[in-house]
mmCIF file of N, CA and C in Angstrom:
data_model
loop_
_atom_site.group_PDB
_atom_site.id
_atom_site.type_symbol
_atom_site.label_atom_id
_atom_site.label_comp_id
_atom_site.label_asym_id
_atom_site.label_seq_id
_atom_site.Cartn_x
_atom_site.Cartn_y
_atom_site.Cartn_z
ATOM 1 N N MET A 1 7.569 -28.209 -12.665
ATOM 2 C CA MET A 1 8.456 -27.198 -12.114
ATOM 3 C C MET A 1 8.105 -25.811 -12.656
ATOM 4 N N LYS A 2 7.852 -25.737 -13.974
ATOM 5 C CA LYS A 2 7.507 -24.454 -14.579
ATOM 6 C C LYS A 2 6.199 -23.930 -14.019
ATOM 7 N N LYS A 3 5.245 -24.846 -13.764
ATOM 8 C CA LYS A 3 3.954 -24.427 -13.209
ATOM 9 C C LYS A 3 4.126 -23.847 -11.820
ATOM 10 N N MET A 4 4.977 -24.459 -11.010
ATOM 11 C CA MET A 4 5.210 -23.959 -9.655
ATOM 12 C C MET A 4 5.879 -22.595 -9.694
ATOM 13 N N LEU A 5 6.829 -22.415 -10.579
ATOM 14 C CA LEU A 5 7.505 -21.130 -10.713
ATOM 15 C C LEU A 5 6.527 -20.062 -11.163
ATOM 16 N N PHE A 6 5.684 -20.384 -12.139
ATOM 17 C CA PHE A 6 4.691 -19.438 -12.621
ATOM 18 C C PHE A 6 3.719 -19.055 -11.504
ATOM 19 N N ALA A 7 3.266 -20.038 -10.735
ATOM 20 C CA ALA A 7 2.341 -19.779 -9.626
ATOM 21 C C ALA A 7 2.989 -18.871 -8.589
ATOM 22 N N ALA A 8 4.234 -19.120 -8.262
ATOM 23 C CA ALA A 8 4.941 -18.288 -7.281
ATOM 24 C C ALA A 8 5.097 -16.867 -7.786
ATOM 25 N N LEU A 9 5.423 -16.712 -9.052
ATOM 26 C CA LEU A 9 5.550 -15.371 -9.624
ATOM 27 C C LEU A 9 4.211 -14.649 -9.656
ATOM 28 N N ALA A 10 3.154 -15.359 -9.986
ATOM 29 C CA ALA A 10 1.820 -14.757 -10.026
ATOM 30 C C ALA A 10 1.392 -14.294 -8.639
ATOM 31 N N ILE A 11 1.625 -15.107 -7.627
ATOM 32 C CA ILE A 11 1.274 -14.739 -6.258
ATOM 33 C C ILE A 11 2.086 -13.537 -5.809
ATOM 34 N N SER A 12 3.371 -13.526 -6.090
ATOM 35 C CA SER A 12 4.211 -12.407 -5.651
ATOM 36 C C SER A 12 3.839 -11.118 -6.369
ATOM 37 N N ALA A 13 3.359 -11.199 -7.589
ATOM 38 C CA ALA A 13 2.949 -9.992 -8.321
ATOM 39 C C ALA A 13 1.752 -9.335 -7.654
ATOM 40 N N PHE A 14 0.866 -10.146 -7.074
ATOM 41 C CA PHE A 14 -0.301 -9.592 -6.387
ATOM 42 C C PHE A 14 0.024 -9.185 -4.960
ATOM 43 N N ALA A 15 0.902 -9.892 -4.308
ATOM 44 C CA ALA A 15 1.229 -9.617 -2.912
ATOM 45 C C ALA A 15 2.157 -8.424 -2.762
ATOM 46 N N ALA A 16 3.013 -8.186 -3.723
ATOM 47 C CA ALA A 16 4.000 -7.108 -3.609
ATOM 48 C C ALA A 16 3.362 -5.734 -3.420
ATOM 49 N N PRO A 17 2.347 -5.347 -4.212
ATOM 50 C CA PRO A 17 1.749 -4.029 -3.989
ATOM 51 C C PRO A 17 1.101 -3.908 -2.614
ATOM 52 N N ALA A 18 0.435 -4.957 -2.155
ATOM 53 C CA ALA A 18 -0.198 -4.906 -0.835
ATOM 54 C C ALA A 18 0.860 -4.741 0.249
ATOM 55 N N PHE A 19 1.963 -5.464 0.137
ATOM 56 C CA PHE A 19 3.045 -5.357 1.110
ATOM 57 C C PHE A 19 3.652 -3.961 1.079
ATOM 58 N N ALA A 20 3.824 -3.413 -0.108
ATOM 59 C CA ALA A 20 4.391 -2.067 -0.237
ATOM 60 C C ALA A 20 3.469 -1.042 0.414
ATOM 61 N N ASN A 21 2.159 -1.210 0.250
ATOM 62 C CA ASN A 21 1.220 -0.271 0.856
ATOM 63 C C ASN A 21 1.198 -0.409 2.365
ATOM 64 N N LEU A 22 1.329 -1.628 2.872
ATOM 65 C CA LEU A 22 1.419 -1.804 4.315
ATOM 66 C C LEU A 22 2.691 -1.149 4.843
ATOM 67 N N GLN A 23 3.783 -1.280 4.110
ATOM 68 C CA GLN A 23 5.023 -0.608 4.513
ATOM 69 C C GLN A 23 4.845 0.911 4.500
ATOM 70 N N LEU A 24 4.118 1.430 3.525
ATOM 71 C CA LEU A 24 3.859 2.871 3.458
ATOM 72 C C LEU A 24 3.030 3.308 4.665
ATOM 73 N N ALA A 25 2.059 2.502 5.060
ATOM 74 C CA ALA A 25 1.258 2.805 6.252
ATOM 75 C C ALA A 25 2.138 2.789 7.506
ATOM 76 N N GLN A 26 3.045 1.829 7.581
ATOM 77 C CA GLN A 26 3.960 1.759 8.720
ATOM 78 C C GLN A 26 4.883 2.968 8.746
ATOM 79 N N LYS A 27 5.412 3.334 7.585
ATOM 80 C CA LYS A 27 6.335 4.475 7.480
ATOM 81 C C LYS A 27 5.680 5.770 7.964
ATOM 82 N N ASN A 28 4.394 5.904 7.701
ATOM 83 C CA ASN A 28 3.674 7.129 8.072
ATOM 84 C C ASN A 28 2.940 7.009 9.407
ATOM 85 N N ASN A 29 3.274 5.980 10.192
ATOM 86 C CA ASN A 29 2.737 5.747 11.537
ATOM 87 C C ASN A 29 1.234 5.483 11.576
ATOM 88 N N CYS A 30 0.636 5.115 10.460
ATOM 89 C CA CYS A 30 -0.791 4.789 10.432
ATOM 90 C C CYS A 30 -1.081 3.547 11.266
ATOM 91 N N THR A 31 -0.123 2.624 11.291
ATOM 92 C CA THR A 31 -0.325 1.363 11.992
ATOM 93 C C THR A 31 -0.225 1.500 13.516
ATOM 94 N N ALA A 32 0.076 2.689 14.005
ATOM 95 C CA ALA A 32 0.029 2.913 15.445
ATOM 96 C C ALA A 32 -1.423 2.866 15.932
ATOM 97 N N CYS A 33 -2.362 3.200 15.044
ATOM 98 C CA CYS A 33 -3.782 3.235 15.414
ATOM 99 C C CYS A 33 -4.670 2.319 14.585
ATOM 100 N N HIS A 34 -4.170 1.813 13.460
ATOM 101 C CA HIS A 34 -4.984 0.994 12.557
ATOM 102 C C HIS A 34 -4.264 -0.300 12.206
ATOM 103 N N ALA A 35 -5.055 -1.332 11.929
ATOM 104 C CA ALA A 35 -4.554 -2.602 11.403
ATOM 105 C C ALA A 35 -5.454 -2.987 10.233
ATOM 106 N N VAL A 36 -5.000 -3.916 9.431
ATOM 107 C CA VAL A 36 -5.772 -4.314 8.257
ATOM 108 C C VAL A 36 -7.086 -4.963 8.656
ATOM 109 N N ASP A 37 -7.050 -5.878 9.621
ATOM 110 C CA ASP A 37 -8.238 -6.682 9.882
ATOM 111 C C ASP A 37 -8.747 -6.667 11.316
ATOM 112 N N LYS A 38 -8.269 -5.740 12.136
ATOM 113 C CA LYS A 38 -8.792 -5.636 13.503
ATOM 114 C C LYS A 38 -8.730 -4.189 13.976
ATOM 115 N N LYS A 39 -9.658 -3.840 14.840
ATOM 116 C CA LYS A 39 -9.678 -2.508 15.440
ATOM 117 C C LYS A 39 -8.505 -2.389 16.400
ATOM 118 N N VAL A 40 -7.824 -1.270 16.338
ATOM 119 C CA VAL A 40 -6.764 -0.982 17.308
ATOM 120 C C VAL A 40 -7.293 0.206 18.101
ATOM 121 N N VAL A 41 -6.831 1.401 17.813
ATOM 122 C CA VAL A 41 -7.433 2.618 18.363
ATOM 123 C C VAL A 41 -8.521 3.076 17.389
ATOM 124 N N GLY A 42 -8.170 3.048 16.119
ATOM 125 C CA GLY A 42 -9.122 3.374 15.064
ATOM 126 C C GLY A 42 -9.618 2.101 14.404
ATOM 127 N N PRO A 43 -10.511 2.244 13.452
ATOM 128 C CA PRO A 43 -11.103 1.067 12.815
ATOM 129 C C PRO A 43 -10.106 0.281 11.966
ATOM 130 N N ALA A 44 -10.435 -0.977 11.744
ATOM 131 C CA ALA A 44 -9.647 -1.813 10.833
ATOM 132 C C ALA A 44 -9.804 -1.260 9.423
ATOM 133 N N TYR A 45 -8.754 -1.348 8.637
ATOM 134 C CA TYR A 45 -8.828 -0.874 7.252
ATOM 135 C C TYR A 45 -9.935 -1.582 6.484
ATOM 136 N N LYS A 46 -10.130 -2.882 6.729
ATOM 137 C CA LYS A 46 -11.182 -3.620 6.031
ATOM 138 C C LYS A 46 -12.565 -3.096 6.409
ATOM 139 N N ASP A 47 -12.744 -2.655 7.647
ATOM 140 C CA ASP A 47 -14.020 -2.070 8.059
ATOM 141 C C ASP A 47 -14.266 -0.734 7.367
ATOM 142 N N VAL A 48 -13.204 0.026 7.185
ATOM 143 C CA VAL A 48 -13.316 1.299 6.452
ATOM 144 C C VAL A 48 -13.736 1.021 5.008
ATOM 145 N N ALA A 49 -13.086 0.040 4.399
ATOM 146 C CA ALA A 49 -13.419 -0.319 3.014
ATOM 147 C C ALA A 49 -14.876 -0.746 2.905
ATOM 148 N N LYS A 50 -15.335 -1.528 3.863
ATOM 149 C CA LYS A 50 -16.719 -2.004 3.849
ATOM 150 C C LYS A 50 -17.702 -0.844 4.012
ATOM 151 N N LYS A 51 -17.395 0.062 4.933
ATOM 152 C CA LYS A 51 -18.289 1.193 5.202
ATOM 153 C C LYS A 51 -18.438 2.091 3.979
ATOM 154 N N TYR A 52 -17.361 2.284 3.239
ATOM 155 C CA TYR A 52 -17.378 3.214 2.112
ATOM 156 C C TYR A 52 -17.554 2.535 0.756
ATOM 157 N N ALA A 53 -17.794 1.227 0.750
ATOM 158 C CA ALA A 53 -17.998 0.503 -0.512
ATOM 159 C C ALA A 53 -19.181 1.110 -1.261
ATOM 160 N N GLY A 54 -18.976 1.403 -2.520
ATOM 161 C CA GLY A 54 -20.040 1.962 -3.348
ATOM 162 C C GLY A 54 -20.187 3.468 -3.263
ATOM 163 N N ASP A 55 -19.462 4.111 -2.363
ATOM 164 C CA ASP A 55 -19.516 5.576 -2.231
ATOM 165 C C ASP A 55 -18.505 6.178 -3.196
ATOM 166 N N LYS A 56 -18.994 6.788 -4.249
ATOM 167 C CA LYS A 56 -18.102 7.338 -5.277
ATOM 168 C C LYS A 56 -17.250 8.501 -4.768
ATOM 169 N N ALA A 57 -17.686 9.146 -3.704
ATOM 170 C CA ALA A 57 -16.938 10.269 -3.138
ATOM 171 C C ALA A 57 -16.024 9.841 -1.995
ATOM 172 N N ALA A 58 -15.964 8.539 -1.720
ATOM 173 C CA ALA A 58 -15.207 8.046 -0.567
ATOM 174 C C ALA A 58 -13.737 8.432 -0.611
ATOM 175 N N GLU A 59 -13.108 8.283 -1.774
ATOM 176 C CA GLU A 59 -11.674 8.577 -1.851
ATOM 177 C C GLU A 59 -11.387 10.023 -1.446
ATOM 178 N N ALA A 60 -12.126 10.959 -2.006
ATOM 179 C CA ALA A 60 -11.911 12.378 -1.685
ATOM 180 C C ALA A 60 -12.218 12.660 -0.213
ATOM 181 N N LYS A 61 -13.285 12.069 0.312
ATOM 182 C CA LYS A 61 -13.641 12.263 1.728
ATOM 183 C C LYS A 61 -12.528 11.771 2.634
ATOM 184 N N LEU A 62 -12.029 10.572 2.344
ATOM 185 C CA LEU A 62 -11.014 9.990 3.216
ATOM 186 C C LEU A 62 -9.661 10.672 3.095
ATOM 187 N N VAL A 63 -9.308 11.117 1.899
ATOM 188 C CA VAL A 63 -8.063 11.879 1.741
ATOM 189 C C VAL A 63 -8.134 13.132 2.612
ATOM 190 N N ALA A 64 -9.252 13.835 2.550
ATOM 191 C CA ALA A 64 -9.418 15.054 3.363
ATOM 192 C C ALA A 64 -9.388 14.725 4.851
ATOM 193 N N LYS A 65 -10.034 13.623 5.238
ATOM 194 C CA LYS A 65 -10.073 13.246 6.651
ATOM 195 C C LYS A 65 -8.699 12.859 7.174
ATOM 196 N N VAL A 66 -7.923 12.144 6.376
ATOM 197 C CA VAL A 66 -6.570 11.765 6.804
ATOM 198 C C VAL A 66 -5.727 13.023 6.998
ATOM 199 N N LYS A 67 -5.811 13.948 6.076
ATOM 200 C CA LYS A 67 -4.989 15.166 6.157
ATOM 201 C C LYS A 67 -5.420 16.066 7.324
ATOM 202 N N ALA A 68 -6.744 16.263 7.491
ATOM 203 C CA ALA A 68 -7.248 17.225 8.479
ATOM 204 C C ALA A 68 -7.596 16.605 9.826
ATOM 205 N N GLY A 69 -7.735 15.278 9.867
ATOM 206 C CA GLY A 69 -8.185 14.621 11.083
ATOM 207 C C GLY A 69 -9.698 14.582 11.117
ATOM 208 N N GLY A 70 -10.240 13.940 12.123
ATOM 209 C CA GLY A 70 -11.690 13.851 12.223
ATOM 210 C C GLY A 70 -12.106 13.146 13.494
ATOM 211 N N ALA A 71 -13.409 13.164 13.740
ATOM 212 C CA ALA A 71 -13.951 12.512 14.931
ATOM 213 C C ALA A 71 -15.431 12.233 14.723
ATOM 214 N N GLY A 72 -15.906 11.250 15.487
ATOM 215 C CA GLY A 72 -17.330 10.987 15.536
ATOM 216 C C GLY A 72 -17.841 9.901 14.612
ATOM 217 N N VAL A 73 -17.139 9.568 13.568
ATOM 218 C CA VAL A 73 -17.623 8.546 12.635
ATOM 219 C C VAL A 73 -17.432 7.147 13.214
ATOM 220 N N TRP A 74 -16.332 6.919 13.907
ATOM 221 C CA TRP A 74 -15.996 5.595 14.424
ATOM 222 C C TRP A 74 -15.975 5.558 15.953
ATOM 223 N N GLY A 75 -16.516 6.558 16.597
ATOM 224 C CA GLY A 75 -16.523 6.595 18.053
ATOM 225 C C GLY A 75 -15.967 7.909 18.560
ATOM 226 N N ALA A 76 -15.708 7.937 19.847
ATOM 227 C CA ALA A 76 -15.314 9.179 20.496
ATOM 228 C C ALA A 76 -13.850 9.551 20.312
ATOM 229 N N VAL A 77 -12.998 8.590 19.988
ATOM 230 C CA VAL A 77 -11.563 8.862 19.865
ATOM 231 C C VAL A 77 -11.302 9.551 18.521
ATOM 232 N N PRO A 78 -10.768 10.770 18.548
ATOM 233 C CA PRO A 78 -10.514 11.482 17.287
ATOM 234 C C PRO A 78 -9.263 10.967 16.573
ATOM 235 N N MET A 79 -9.266 11.129 15.262
ATOM 236 C CA MET A 79 -8.058 10.854 14.487
ATOM 237 C C MET A 79 -7.331 12.187 14.339
ATOM 238 N N PRO A 80 -6.076 12.249 14.753
ATOM 239 C CA PRO A 80 -5.350 13.513 14.631
ATOM 240 C C PRO A 80 -5.064 13.840 13.166
ATOM 241 N N PRO A 81 -4.845 15.107 12.863
ATOM 242 C CA PRO A 81 -4.477 15.477 11.494
ATOM 243 C C PRO A 81 -3.121 14.882 11.114
ATOM 244 N N ASN A 82 -2.983 14.587 9.845
ATOM 245 C CA ASN A 82 -1.740 14.009 9.333
ATOM 246 C C ASN A 82 -1.207 14.861 8.188
ATOM 247 N N ALA A 83 -1.086 16.143 8.445
ATOM 248 C CA ALA A 83 -0.647 17.089 7.416
ATOM 249 C C ALA A 83 0.776 16.811 6.943
ATOM 250 N N GLN A 84 1.577 16.131 7.756
ATOM 251 C CA GLN A 84 2.968 15.846 7.397
ATOM 252 C C GLN A 84 3.088 14.749 6.343
ATOM 253 N N VAL A 85 2.020 13.982 6.134
ATOM 254 C CA VAL A 85 2.047 12.910 5.139
ATOM 255 C C VAL A 85 1.809 13.525 3.763
ATOM 256 N N SER A 86 2.651 13.167 2.816
ATOM 257 C CA SER A 86 2.530 13.763 1.477
ATOM 258 C C SER A 86 1.182 13.424 0.849
ATOM 259 N N ASP A 87 0.699 14.310 -0.011
ATOM 260 C CA ASP A 87 -0.565 14.076 -0.708
ATOM 261 C C ASP A 87 -0.518 12.772 -1.495
ATOM 262 N N ALA A 88 0.608 12.494 -2.127
ATOM 263 C CA ALA A 88 0.747 11.267 -2.910
ATOM 264 C C ALA A 88 0.631 10.031 -2.014
ATOM 265 N N ASP A 89 1.267 10.060 -0.849
ATOM 266 C CA ASP A 89 1.178 8.929 0.076
ATOM 267 C C ASP A 89 -0.249 8.751 0.583
ATOM 268 N N VAL A 90 -0.912 9.847 0.925
ATOM 269 C CA VAL A 90 -2.299 9.758 1.416
ATOM 270 C C VAL A 90 -3.195 9.142 0.347
ATOM 271 N N LYS A 91 -3.074 9.596 -0.886
ATOM 272 C CA LYS A 91 -3.905 9.052 -1.966
ATOM 273 C C LYS A 91 -3.624 7.567 -2.183
ATOM 274 N N THR A 92 -2.363 7.189 -2.154
ATOM 275 C CA THR A 92 -2.007 5.782 -2.315
ATOM 276 C C THR A 92 -2.601 4.948 -1.192
ATOM 277 N N LEU A 93 -2.469 5.418 0.034
ATOM 278 C CA LEU A 93 -2.984 4.677 1.180
ATOM 279 C C LEU A 93 -4.505 4.570 1.151
ATOM 280 N N VAL A 94 -5.184 5.647 0.827
ATOM 281 C CA VAL A 94 -6.648 5.628 0.782
ATOM 282 C C VAL A 94 -7.133 4.670 -0.314
ATOM 283 N N LYS A 95 -6.514 4.717 -1.472
ATOM 284 C CA LYS A 95 -6.897 3.778 -2.542
ATOM 285 C C LYS A 95 -6.693 2.341 -2.104
ATOM 286 N N TRP A 96 -5.592 2.083 -1.435
ATOM 287 C CA TRP A 96 -5.304 0.737 -0.944
ATOM 288 C C TRP A 96 -6.356 0.298 0.073
ATOM 289 N N VAL A 97 -6.638 1.152 1.060
ATOM 290 C CA VAL A 97 -7.619 0.808 2.081
ATOM 291 C C VAL A 97 -8.974 0.518 1.440
ATOM 292 N N LEU A 98 -9.389 1.355 0.510
ATOM 293 C CA LEU A 98 -10.692 1.156 -0.137
ATOM 294 C C LEU A 98 -10.726 -0.113 -0.999
ATOM 295 N N SER A 99 -9.579 -0.620 -1.391
ATOM 296 C CA SER A 99 -9.527 -1.826 -2.224
ATOM 297 C C SER A 99 -9.607 -3.113 -1.406
ATOM 298 N N LEU A 100 -9.467 -3.021 -0.103
ATOM 299 C CA LEU A 100 -9.444 -4.211 0.745
ATOM 300 C C LEU A 100 -10.830 -4.845 0.841
ATOM 301 N N LYS A 101 -10.848 -6.148 0.907
ATOM 302 C CA LYS A 101 -12.116 -6.898 1.020
ATOM 303 C C LYS A 101 -12.207 -7.575 2.352
#
């Protein structure tokens, strides 16, 4: 019984931050165009993580792109600027996206 409780607590400790970040993405309307594991209008978050894996400047590039918008990297459909999203939320979301496998 103790082992099962410990396992459940361990799983929830890892799942809670991911769920919170997905909720943050939903709150800021990111999920209108993106999903974790499939292309919607924009690329899947996991594809973004894969593309920028190993790029030490990726976080700064993506924070700027989320705030200012961009086009051409993932196709013809532009990403609109998201200046209304707080800097703290953008940084949290970008770190989360880059952490996905």
